[in-house]
mmCIF file with all atom_site columns, C-alpha atoms in Angstrom:
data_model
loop_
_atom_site.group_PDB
_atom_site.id
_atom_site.type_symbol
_atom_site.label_atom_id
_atom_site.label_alt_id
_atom_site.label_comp_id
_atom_site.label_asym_id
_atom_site.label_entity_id
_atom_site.label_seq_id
_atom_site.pdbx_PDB_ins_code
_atom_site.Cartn_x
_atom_site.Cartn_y
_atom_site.Cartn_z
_atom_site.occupancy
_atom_site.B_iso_or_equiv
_atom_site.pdbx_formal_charge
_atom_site.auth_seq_id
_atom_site.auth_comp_id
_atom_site.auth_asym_id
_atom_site.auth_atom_id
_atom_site.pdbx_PDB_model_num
ATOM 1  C CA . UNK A 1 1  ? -6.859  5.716   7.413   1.00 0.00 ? 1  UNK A CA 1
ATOM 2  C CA . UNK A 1 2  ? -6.108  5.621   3.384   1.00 0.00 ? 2  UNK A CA 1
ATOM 3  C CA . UNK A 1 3  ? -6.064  8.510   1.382   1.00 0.00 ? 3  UNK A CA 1
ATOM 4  C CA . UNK A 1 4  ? -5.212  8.831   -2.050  1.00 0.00 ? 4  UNK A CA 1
ATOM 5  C CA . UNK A 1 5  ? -3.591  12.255  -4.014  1.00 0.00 ? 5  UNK A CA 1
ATOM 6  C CA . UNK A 1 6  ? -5.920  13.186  -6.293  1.00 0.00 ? 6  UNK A CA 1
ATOM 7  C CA . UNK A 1 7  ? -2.898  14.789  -9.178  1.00 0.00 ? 7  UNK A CA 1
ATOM 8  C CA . UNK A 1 8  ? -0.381  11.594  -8.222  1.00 0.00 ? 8  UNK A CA 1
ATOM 9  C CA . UNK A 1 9  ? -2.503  9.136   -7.055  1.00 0.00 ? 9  UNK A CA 1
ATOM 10 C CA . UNK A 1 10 ? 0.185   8.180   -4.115  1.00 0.00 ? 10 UNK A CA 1
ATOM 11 C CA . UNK A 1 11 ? -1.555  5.961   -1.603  1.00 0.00 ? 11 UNK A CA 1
ATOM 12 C CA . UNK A 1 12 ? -0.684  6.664   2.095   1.00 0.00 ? 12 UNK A CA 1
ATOM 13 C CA . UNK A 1 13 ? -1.742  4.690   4.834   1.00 0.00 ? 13 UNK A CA 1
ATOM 14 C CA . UNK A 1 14 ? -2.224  6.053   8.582   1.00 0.00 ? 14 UNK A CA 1
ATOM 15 C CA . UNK A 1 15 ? -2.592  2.911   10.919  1.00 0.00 ? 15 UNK A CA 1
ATOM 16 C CA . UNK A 1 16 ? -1.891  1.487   14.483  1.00 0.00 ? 16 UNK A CA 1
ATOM 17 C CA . UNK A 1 17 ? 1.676   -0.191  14.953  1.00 0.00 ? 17 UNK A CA 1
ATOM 18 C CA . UNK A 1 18 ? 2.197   -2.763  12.315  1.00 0.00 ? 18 UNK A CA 1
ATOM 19 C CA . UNK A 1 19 ? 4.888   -5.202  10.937  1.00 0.00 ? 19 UNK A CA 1
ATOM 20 C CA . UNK A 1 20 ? 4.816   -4.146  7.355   1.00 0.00 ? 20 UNK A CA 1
ATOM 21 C CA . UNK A 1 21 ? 2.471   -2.544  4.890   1.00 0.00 ? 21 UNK A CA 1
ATOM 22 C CA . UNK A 1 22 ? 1.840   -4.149  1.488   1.00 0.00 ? 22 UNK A CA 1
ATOM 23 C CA . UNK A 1 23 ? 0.931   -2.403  -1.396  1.00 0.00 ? 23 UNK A CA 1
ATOM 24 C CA . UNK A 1 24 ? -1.093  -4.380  -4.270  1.00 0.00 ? 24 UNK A CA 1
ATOM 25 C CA . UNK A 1 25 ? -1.948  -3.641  -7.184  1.00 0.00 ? 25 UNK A CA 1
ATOM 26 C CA . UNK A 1 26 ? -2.511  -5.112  -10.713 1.00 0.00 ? 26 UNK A CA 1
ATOM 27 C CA . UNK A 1 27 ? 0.820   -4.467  -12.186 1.00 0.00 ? 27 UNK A CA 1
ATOM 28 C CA . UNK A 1 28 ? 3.244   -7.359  -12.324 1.00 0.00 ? 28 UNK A CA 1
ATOM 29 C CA . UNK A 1 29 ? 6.365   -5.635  -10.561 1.00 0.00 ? 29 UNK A CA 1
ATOM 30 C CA . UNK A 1 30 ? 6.766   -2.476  -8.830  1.00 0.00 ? 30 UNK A CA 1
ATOM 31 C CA . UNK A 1 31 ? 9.702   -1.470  -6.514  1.00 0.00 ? 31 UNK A CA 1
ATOM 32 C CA . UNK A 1 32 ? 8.411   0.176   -3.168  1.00 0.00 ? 32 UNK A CA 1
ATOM 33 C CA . UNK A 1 33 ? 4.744   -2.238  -2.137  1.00 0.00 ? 33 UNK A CA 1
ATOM 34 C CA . UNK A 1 34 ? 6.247   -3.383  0.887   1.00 0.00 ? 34 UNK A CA 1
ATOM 35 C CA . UNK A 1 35 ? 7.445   -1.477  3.846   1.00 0.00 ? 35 UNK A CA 1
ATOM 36 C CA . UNK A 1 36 ? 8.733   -3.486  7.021   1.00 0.00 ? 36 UNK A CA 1
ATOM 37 C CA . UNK A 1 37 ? 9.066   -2.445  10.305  1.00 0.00 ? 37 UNK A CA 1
ATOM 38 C CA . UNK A 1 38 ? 12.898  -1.956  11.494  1.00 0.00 ? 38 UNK A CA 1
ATOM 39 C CA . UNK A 1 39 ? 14.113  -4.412  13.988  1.00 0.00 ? 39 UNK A CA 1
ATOM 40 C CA . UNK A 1 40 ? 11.685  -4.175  17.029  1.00 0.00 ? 40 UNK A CA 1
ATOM 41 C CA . UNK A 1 41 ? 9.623   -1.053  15.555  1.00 0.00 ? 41 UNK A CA 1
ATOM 42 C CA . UNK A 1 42 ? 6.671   -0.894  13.839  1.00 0.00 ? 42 UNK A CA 1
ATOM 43 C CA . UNK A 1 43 ? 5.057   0.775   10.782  1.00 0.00 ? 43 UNK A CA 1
ATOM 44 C CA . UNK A 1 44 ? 2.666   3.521   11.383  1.00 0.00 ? 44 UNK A CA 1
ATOM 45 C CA . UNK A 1 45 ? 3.230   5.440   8.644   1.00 0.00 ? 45 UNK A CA 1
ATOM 46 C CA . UNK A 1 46 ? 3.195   4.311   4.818   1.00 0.00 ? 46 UNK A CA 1
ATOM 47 C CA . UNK A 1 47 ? 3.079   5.257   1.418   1.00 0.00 ? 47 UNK A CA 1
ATOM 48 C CA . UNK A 1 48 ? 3.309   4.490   -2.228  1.00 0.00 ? 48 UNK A CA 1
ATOM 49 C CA . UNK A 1 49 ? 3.085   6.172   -5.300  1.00 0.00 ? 49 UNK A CA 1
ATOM 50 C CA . UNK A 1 50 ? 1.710   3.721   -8.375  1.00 0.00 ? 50 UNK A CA 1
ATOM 51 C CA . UNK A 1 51 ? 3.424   3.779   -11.688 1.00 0.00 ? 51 UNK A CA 1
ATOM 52 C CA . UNK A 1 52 ? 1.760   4.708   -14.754 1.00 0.00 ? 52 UNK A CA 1
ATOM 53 C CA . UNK A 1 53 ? 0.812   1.013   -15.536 1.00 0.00 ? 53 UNK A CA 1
ATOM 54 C CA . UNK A 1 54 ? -0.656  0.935   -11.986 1.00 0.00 ? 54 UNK A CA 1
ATOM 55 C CA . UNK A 1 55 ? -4.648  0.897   -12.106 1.00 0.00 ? 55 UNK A CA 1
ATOM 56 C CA . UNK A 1 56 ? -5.901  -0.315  -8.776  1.00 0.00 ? 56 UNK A CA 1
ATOM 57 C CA . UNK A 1 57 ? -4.401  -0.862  -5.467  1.00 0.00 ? 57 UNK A CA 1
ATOM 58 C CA . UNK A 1 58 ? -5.432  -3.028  -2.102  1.00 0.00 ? 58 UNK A CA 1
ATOM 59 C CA . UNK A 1 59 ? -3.054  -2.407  0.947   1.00 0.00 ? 59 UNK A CA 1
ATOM 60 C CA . UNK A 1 60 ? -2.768  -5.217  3.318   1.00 0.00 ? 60 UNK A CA 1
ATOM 61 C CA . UNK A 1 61 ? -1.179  -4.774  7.262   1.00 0.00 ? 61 UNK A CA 1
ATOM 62 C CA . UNK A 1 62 ? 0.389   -7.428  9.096   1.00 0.00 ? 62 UNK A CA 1
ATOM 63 C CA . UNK A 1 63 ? 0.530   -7.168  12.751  1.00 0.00 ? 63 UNK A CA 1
ATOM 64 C CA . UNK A 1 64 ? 3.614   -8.310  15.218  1.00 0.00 ? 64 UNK A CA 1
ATOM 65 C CA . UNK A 1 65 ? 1.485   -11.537 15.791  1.00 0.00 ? 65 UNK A CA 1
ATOM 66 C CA . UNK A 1 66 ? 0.735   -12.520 12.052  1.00 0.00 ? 66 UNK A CA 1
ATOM 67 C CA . UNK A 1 67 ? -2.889  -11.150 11.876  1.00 0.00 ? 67 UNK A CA 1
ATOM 68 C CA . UNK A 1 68 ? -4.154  -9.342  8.868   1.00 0.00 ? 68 UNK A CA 1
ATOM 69 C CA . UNK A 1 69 ? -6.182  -6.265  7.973   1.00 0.00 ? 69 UNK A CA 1
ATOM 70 C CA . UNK A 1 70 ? -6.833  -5.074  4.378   1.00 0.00 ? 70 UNK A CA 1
ATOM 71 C CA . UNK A 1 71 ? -8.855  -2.486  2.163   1.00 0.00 ? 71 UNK A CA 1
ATOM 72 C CA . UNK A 1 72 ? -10.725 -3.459  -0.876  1.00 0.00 ? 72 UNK A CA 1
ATOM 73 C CA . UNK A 1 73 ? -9.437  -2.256  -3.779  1.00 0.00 ? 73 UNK A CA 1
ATOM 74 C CA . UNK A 1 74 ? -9.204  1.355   -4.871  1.00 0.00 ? 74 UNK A CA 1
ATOM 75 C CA . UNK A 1 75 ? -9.618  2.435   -8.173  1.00 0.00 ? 75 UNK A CA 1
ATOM 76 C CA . UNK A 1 76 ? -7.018  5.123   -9.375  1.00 0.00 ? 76 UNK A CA 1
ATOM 77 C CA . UNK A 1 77 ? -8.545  8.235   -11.208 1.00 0.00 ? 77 UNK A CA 1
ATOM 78 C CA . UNK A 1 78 ? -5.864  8.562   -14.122 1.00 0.00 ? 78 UNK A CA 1
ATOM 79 C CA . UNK A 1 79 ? -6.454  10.459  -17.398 1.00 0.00 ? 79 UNK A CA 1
#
């Protein structure tokens, strides 16, 4: 499940176990896209809040065996 805060537009992500959780969007750089499981755990849980230069997102999982799941991408509402 992906919801989005309508005053920050943070991005969290509610998801069965994963490797890591990627956060794209169309700004060049951006600390804090990718969250990675710890050693033999798994990601469940992630979030991200864009910067102001931030206009769309996507968020991609990655399962323990390589396979892929993804959104389309969601348009931030920013004033």
């Amino acid at each position: 499940q992906i919801t989005v805060d309508e005053e920050t537009c943070a991005v969290s992500v509610e998801t069965s176990p994963l490797q890591s959780v990627i956060f794209y969007t169309d700004s060049f750089y951006a600390p804090g896209r990718v969250v990675e499981a710890e050693e033999r755990g798994a990601v469940t849980q992630a979030s991200y809040t864009p910067t102001r230069w931030d206009h769309v997102v996507r968020v991609e999982g990655i399962d323990h065996a390589g396979k892929r799941v993804w959104s389309n991408y969601i348009k931030l509402n920013r004033e």
